[in-house]
mmCIF file of C-alpha atoms and ligand atoms in Angstrom:
data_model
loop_
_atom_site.group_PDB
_atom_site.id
_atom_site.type_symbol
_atom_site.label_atom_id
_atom_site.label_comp_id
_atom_site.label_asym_id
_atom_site.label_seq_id
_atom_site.Cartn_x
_atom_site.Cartn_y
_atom_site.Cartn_z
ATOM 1 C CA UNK A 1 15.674 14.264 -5.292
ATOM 2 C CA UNK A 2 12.927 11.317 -5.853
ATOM 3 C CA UNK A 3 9.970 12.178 -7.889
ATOM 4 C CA UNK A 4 7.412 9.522 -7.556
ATOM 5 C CA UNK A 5 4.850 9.381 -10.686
ATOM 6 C CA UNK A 6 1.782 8.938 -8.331
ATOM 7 C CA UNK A 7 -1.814 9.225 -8.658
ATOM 8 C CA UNK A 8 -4.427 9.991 -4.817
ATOM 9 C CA UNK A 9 -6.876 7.159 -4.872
ATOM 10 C CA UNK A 10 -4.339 4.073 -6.212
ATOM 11 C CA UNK A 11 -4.095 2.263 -2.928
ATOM 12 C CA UNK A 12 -0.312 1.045 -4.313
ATOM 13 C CA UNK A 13 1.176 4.706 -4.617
ATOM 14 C CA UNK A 14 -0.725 4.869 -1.264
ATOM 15 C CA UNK A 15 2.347 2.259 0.019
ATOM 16 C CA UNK A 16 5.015 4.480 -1.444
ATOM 17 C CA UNK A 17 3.362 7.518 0.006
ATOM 18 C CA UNK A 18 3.173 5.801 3.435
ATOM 19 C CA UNK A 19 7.000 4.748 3.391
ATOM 20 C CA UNK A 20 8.370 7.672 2.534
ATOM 21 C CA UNK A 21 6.180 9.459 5.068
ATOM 22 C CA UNK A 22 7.699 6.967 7.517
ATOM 23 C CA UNK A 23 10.942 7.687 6.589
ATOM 24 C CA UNK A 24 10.431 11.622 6.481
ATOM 25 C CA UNK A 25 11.828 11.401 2.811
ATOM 26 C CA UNK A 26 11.361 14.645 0.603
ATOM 27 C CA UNK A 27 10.166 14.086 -3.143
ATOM 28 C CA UNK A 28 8.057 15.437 -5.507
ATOM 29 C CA UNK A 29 5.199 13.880 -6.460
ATOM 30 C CA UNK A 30 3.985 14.416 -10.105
ATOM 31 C CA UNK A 31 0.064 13.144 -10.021
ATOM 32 C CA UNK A 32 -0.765 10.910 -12.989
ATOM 33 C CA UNK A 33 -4.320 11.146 -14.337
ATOM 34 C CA UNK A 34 -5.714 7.857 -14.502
ATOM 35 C CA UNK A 35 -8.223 8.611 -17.280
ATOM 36 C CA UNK A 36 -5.755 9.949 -19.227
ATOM 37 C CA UNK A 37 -2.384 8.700 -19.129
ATOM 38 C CA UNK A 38 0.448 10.542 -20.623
ATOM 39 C CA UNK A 39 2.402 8.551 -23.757
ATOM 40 C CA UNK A 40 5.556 9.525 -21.344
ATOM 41 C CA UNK A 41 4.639 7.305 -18.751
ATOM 42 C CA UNK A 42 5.036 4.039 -20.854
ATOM 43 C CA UNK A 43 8.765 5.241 -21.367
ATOM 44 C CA UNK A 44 9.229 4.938 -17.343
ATOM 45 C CA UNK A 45 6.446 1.806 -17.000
ATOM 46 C CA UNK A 46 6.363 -0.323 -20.006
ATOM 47 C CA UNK A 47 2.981 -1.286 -18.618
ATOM 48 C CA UNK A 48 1.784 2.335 -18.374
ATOM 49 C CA UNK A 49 1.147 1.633 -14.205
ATOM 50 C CA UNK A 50 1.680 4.150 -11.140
ATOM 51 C CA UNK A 51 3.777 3.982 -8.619
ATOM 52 C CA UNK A 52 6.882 4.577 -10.547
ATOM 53 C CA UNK A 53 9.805 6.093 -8.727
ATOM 54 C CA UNK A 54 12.266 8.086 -9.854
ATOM 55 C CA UNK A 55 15.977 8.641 -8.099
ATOM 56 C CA UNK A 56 17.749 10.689 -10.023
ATOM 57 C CA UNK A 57 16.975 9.713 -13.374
ATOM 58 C CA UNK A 58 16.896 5.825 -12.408
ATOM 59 C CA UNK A 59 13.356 4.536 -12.359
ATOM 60 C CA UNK A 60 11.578 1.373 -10.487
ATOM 61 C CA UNK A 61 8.067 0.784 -10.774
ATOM 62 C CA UNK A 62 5.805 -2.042 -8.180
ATOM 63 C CA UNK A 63 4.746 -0.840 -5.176
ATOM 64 C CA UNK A 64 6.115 -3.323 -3.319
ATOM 65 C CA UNK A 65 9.614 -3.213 -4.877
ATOM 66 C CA UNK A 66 9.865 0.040 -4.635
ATOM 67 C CA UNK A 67 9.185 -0.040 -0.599
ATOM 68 C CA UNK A 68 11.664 -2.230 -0.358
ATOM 69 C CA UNK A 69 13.802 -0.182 -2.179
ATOM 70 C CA UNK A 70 13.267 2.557 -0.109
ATOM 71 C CA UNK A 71 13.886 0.323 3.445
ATOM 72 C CA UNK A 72 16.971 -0.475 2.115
ATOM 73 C CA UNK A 73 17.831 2.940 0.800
ATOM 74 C CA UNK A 74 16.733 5.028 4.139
ATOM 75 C CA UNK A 75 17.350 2.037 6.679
ATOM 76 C CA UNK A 76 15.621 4.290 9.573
ATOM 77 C CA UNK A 77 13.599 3.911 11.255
ATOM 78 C CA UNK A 78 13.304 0.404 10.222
ATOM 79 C CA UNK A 79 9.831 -1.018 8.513
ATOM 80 C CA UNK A 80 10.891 -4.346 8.431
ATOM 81 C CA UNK A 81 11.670 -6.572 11.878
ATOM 82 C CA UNK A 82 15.680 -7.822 12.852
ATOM 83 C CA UNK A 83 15.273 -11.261 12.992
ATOM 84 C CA UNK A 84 15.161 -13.025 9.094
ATOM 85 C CA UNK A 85 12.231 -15.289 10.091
ATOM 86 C CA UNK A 86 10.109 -12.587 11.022
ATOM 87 C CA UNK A 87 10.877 -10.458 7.774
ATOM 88 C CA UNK A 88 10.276 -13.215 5.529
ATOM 89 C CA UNK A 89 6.851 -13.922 7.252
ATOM 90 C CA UNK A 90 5.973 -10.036 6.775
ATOM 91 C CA UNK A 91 7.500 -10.438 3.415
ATOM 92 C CA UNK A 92 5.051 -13.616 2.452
ATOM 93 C CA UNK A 93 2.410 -11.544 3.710
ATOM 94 C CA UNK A 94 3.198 -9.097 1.038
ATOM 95 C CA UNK A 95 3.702 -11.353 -1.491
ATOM 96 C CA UNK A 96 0.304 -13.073 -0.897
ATOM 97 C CA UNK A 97 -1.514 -9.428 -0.831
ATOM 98 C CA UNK A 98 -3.158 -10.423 -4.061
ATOM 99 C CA UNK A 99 -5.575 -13.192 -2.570
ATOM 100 C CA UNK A 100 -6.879 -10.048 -0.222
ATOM 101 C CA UNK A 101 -7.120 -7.903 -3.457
ATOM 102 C CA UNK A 102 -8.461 -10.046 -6.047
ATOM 103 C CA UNK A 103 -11.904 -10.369 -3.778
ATOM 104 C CA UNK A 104 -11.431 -6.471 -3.075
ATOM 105 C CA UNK A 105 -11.597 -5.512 -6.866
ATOM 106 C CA UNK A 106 -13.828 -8.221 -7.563
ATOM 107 C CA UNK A 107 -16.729 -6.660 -5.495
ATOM 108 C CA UNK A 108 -15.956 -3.947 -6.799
ATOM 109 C CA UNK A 109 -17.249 -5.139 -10.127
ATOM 110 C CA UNK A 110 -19.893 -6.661 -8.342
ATOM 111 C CA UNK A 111 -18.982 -10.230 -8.559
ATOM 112 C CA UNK A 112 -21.034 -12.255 -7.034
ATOM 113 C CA UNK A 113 -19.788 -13.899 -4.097
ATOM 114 C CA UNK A 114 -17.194 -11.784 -3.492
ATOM 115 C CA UNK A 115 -18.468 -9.327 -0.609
ATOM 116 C CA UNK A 116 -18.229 -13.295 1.242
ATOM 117 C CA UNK A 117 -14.175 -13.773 -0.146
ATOM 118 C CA UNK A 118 -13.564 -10.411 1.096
ATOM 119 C CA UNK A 119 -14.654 -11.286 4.380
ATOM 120 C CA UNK A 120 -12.931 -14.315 4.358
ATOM 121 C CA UNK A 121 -9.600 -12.451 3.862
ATOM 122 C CA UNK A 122 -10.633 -9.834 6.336
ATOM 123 C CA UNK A 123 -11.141 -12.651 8.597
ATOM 124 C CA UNK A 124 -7.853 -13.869 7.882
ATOM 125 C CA UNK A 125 -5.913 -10.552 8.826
ATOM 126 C CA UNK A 126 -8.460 -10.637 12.052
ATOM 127 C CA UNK A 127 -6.660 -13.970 12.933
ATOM 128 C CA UNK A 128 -3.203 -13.024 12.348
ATOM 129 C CA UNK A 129 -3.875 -9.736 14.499
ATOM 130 C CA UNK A 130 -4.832 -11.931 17.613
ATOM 131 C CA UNK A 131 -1.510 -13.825 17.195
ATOM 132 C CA UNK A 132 0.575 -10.558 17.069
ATOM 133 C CA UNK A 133 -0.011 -6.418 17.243
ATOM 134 C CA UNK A 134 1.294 -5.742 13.627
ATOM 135 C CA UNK A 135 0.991 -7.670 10.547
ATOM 136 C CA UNK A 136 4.328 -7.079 10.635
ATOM 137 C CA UNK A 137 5.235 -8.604 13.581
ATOM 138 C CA UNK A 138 5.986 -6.754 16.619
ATOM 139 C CA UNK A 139 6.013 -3.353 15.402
ATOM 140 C CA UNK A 140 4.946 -1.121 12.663
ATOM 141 C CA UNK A 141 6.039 -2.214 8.897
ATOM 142 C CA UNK A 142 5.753 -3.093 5.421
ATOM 143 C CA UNK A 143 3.171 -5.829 5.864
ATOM 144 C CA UNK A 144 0.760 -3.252 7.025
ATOM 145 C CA UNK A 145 2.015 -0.567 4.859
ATOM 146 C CA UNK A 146 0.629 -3.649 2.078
ATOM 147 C CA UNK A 147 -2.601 -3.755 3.431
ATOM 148 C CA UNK A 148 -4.244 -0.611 5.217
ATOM 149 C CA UNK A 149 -4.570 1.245 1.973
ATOM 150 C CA UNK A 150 -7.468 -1.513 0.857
ATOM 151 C CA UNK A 151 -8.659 -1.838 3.982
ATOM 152 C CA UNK A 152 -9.264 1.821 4.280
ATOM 153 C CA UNK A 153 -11.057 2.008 1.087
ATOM 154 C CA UNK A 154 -13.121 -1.026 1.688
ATOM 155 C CA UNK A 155 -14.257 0.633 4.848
ATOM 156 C CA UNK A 156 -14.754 4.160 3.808
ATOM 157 C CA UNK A 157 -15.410 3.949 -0.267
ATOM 158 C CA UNK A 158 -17.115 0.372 -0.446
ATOM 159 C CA UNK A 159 -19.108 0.834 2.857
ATOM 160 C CA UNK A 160 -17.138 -2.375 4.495
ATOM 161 C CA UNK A 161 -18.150 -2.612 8.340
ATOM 162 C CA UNK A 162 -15.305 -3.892 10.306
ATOM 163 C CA UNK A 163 -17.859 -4.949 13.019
ATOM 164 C CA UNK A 164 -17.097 -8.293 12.795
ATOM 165 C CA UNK A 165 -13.223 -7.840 12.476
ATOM 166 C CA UNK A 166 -12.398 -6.343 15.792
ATOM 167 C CA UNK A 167 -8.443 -6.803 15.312
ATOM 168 C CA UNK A 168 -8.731 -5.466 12.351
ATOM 169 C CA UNK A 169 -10.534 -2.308 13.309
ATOM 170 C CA UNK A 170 -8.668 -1.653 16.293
ATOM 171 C CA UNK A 171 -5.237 -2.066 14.248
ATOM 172 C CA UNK A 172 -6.758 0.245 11.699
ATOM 173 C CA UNK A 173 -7.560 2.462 14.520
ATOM 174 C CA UNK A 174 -4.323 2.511 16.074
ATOM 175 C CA UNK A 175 -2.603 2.747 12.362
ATOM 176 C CA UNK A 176 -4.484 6.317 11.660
ATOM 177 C CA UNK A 177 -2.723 7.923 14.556
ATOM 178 C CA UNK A 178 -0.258 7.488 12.751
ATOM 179 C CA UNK A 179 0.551 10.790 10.326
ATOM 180 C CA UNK A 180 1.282 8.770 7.614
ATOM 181 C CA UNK A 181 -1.672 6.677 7.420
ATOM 182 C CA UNK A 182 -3.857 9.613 8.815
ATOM 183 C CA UNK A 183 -2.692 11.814 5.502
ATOM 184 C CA UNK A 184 -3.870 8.641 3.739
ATOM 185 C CA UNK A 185 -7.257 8.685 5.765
ATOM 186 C CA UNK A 186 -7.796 12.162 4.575
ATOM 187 C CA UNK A 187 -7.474 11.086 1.100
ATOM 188 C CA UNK A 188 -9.367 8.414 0.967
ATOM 189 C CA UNK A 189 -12.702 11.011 3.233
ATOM 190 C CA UNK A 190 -12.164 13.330 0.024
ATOM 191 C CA UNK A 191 -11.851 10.182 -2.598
ATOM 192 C CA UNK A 192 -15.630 9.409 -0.890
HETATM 193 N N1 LIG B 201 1.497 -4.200 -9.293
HETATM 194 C C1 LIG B 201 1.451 -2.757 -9.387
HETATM 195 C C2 LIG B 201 0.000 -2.345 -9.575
HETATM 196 C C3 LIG B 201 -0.137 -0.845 -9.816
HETATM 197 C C4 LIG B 201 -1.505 -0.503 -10.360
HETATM 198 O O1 LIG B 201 -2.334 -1.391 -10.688
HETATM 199 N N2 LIG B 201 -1.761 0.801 -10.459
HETATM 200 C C5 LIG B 201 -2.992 1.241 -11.057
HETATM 201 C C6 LIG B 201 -3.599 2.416 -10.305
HETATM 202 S S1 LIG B 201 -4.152 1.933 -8.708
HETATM 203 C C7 LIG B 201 -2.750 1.712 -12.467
HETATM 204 O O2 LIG B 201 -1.775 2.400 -12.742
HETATM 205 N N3 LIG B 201 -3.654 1.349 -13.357
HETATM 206 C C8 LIG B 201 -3.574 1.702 -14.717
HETATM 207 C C9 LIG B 201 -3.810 0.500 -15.578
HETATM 208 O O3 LIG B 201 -4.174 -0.565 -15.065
HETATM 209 O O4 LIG B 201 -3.612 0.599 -16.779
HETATM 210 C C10 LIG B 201 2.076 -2.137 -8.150
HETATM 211 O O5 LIG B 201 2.092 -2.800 -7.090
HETATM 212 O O6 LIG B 201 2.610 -1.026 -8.209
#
């Protein structure tokens, strides 16, 4: 059984959540209050950070790893594309997420000039979306798994019109029929 150490509004247990919604994997999820971490947690995550996943007694913390974990793990349905170009270019996008995030948490803060960097990334996404249906590629996957939890927050928490993102809107659209990312939706309405 897979526990994952998880808490509702961290957008990176919201990738975990998503894959192994995806995957229609059973765990338990043991919600972590951010305010006040347990002493416990540092024995799974030196750095005291949720997601952590547990299989069994063997634990792997980052989001990111751990999706990959889990692709590899439960193979189907597949969230990454056949051909190796195509998952390396979902896998850059991954890898990259930070330059979308840094702007994300920075007007959060209220930085100035960042409500301008976060439109430049949103941009960004807006562009890749014209040049394929998925940020993945052509289908469903890990790249978007990356992203829609931020871009759901910026739109519903930090008030973020996607007006001028039409790709992006519509992909978020078509994402939240999803049941995955509509569970995440919900989450994100109550987080509001
Ligand atoms: N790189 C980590 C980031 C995880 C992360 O920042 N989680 C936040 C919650 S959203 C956290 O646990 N924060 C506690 C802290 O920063 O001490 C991942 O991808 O899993």
């Amino acid at each position: 059984m897979l526990t994952l150490y998880d808490a509702p509004r961290c957008p990176y247990c919201a990738r975990v959540r998503i894959v192994l919604a995806e995957k229609g994997v059973p765990y338990e999820a043991v919600v972590i209050d951010l305010d006040d971490r347990p002493a416990w947690l540092y024995e799974k995550n030196p750095v005291g950070k949720v997601p952590v996943l547990d299989d069994d007694g063997w634990v792997l913390p980052e989001s990111a790893v751990i999706d990959e974990y889990l692709e590899e793990r439960y193979p189907e349905p597949p969230l990454l594309p056949d051909d190796a170009g195509a998952r390396a270019a979902a896998r850059l996008l991954v890898f990259r997420h930070d330059d979308f995030s840094r702007p994300y948490y920075a007007l959060r803060r209220g930085e100035p000039g960042a409500g301008a960097a976060l439109a430049g990334e949103l941009a960004g996404l807006d562009g890749l979306l014209a040049a394929m249906p998925y940020l993945t590629g052509g289908s469903f996957g890990l790249a978007d798994v990356a992203y829609v939890p931020w871009v759901l927050r910026a739109r519903t928490l930090m008030g973020i019109s996607l007006d001028p993102f039409p790709r992006v809107a519509a992909w978020l659209e078509e994402l939240t029929e999803r049941p995955s990312i509509a569970a995440e939706a919900d989450i994100v309405a109550a987080l509001a």
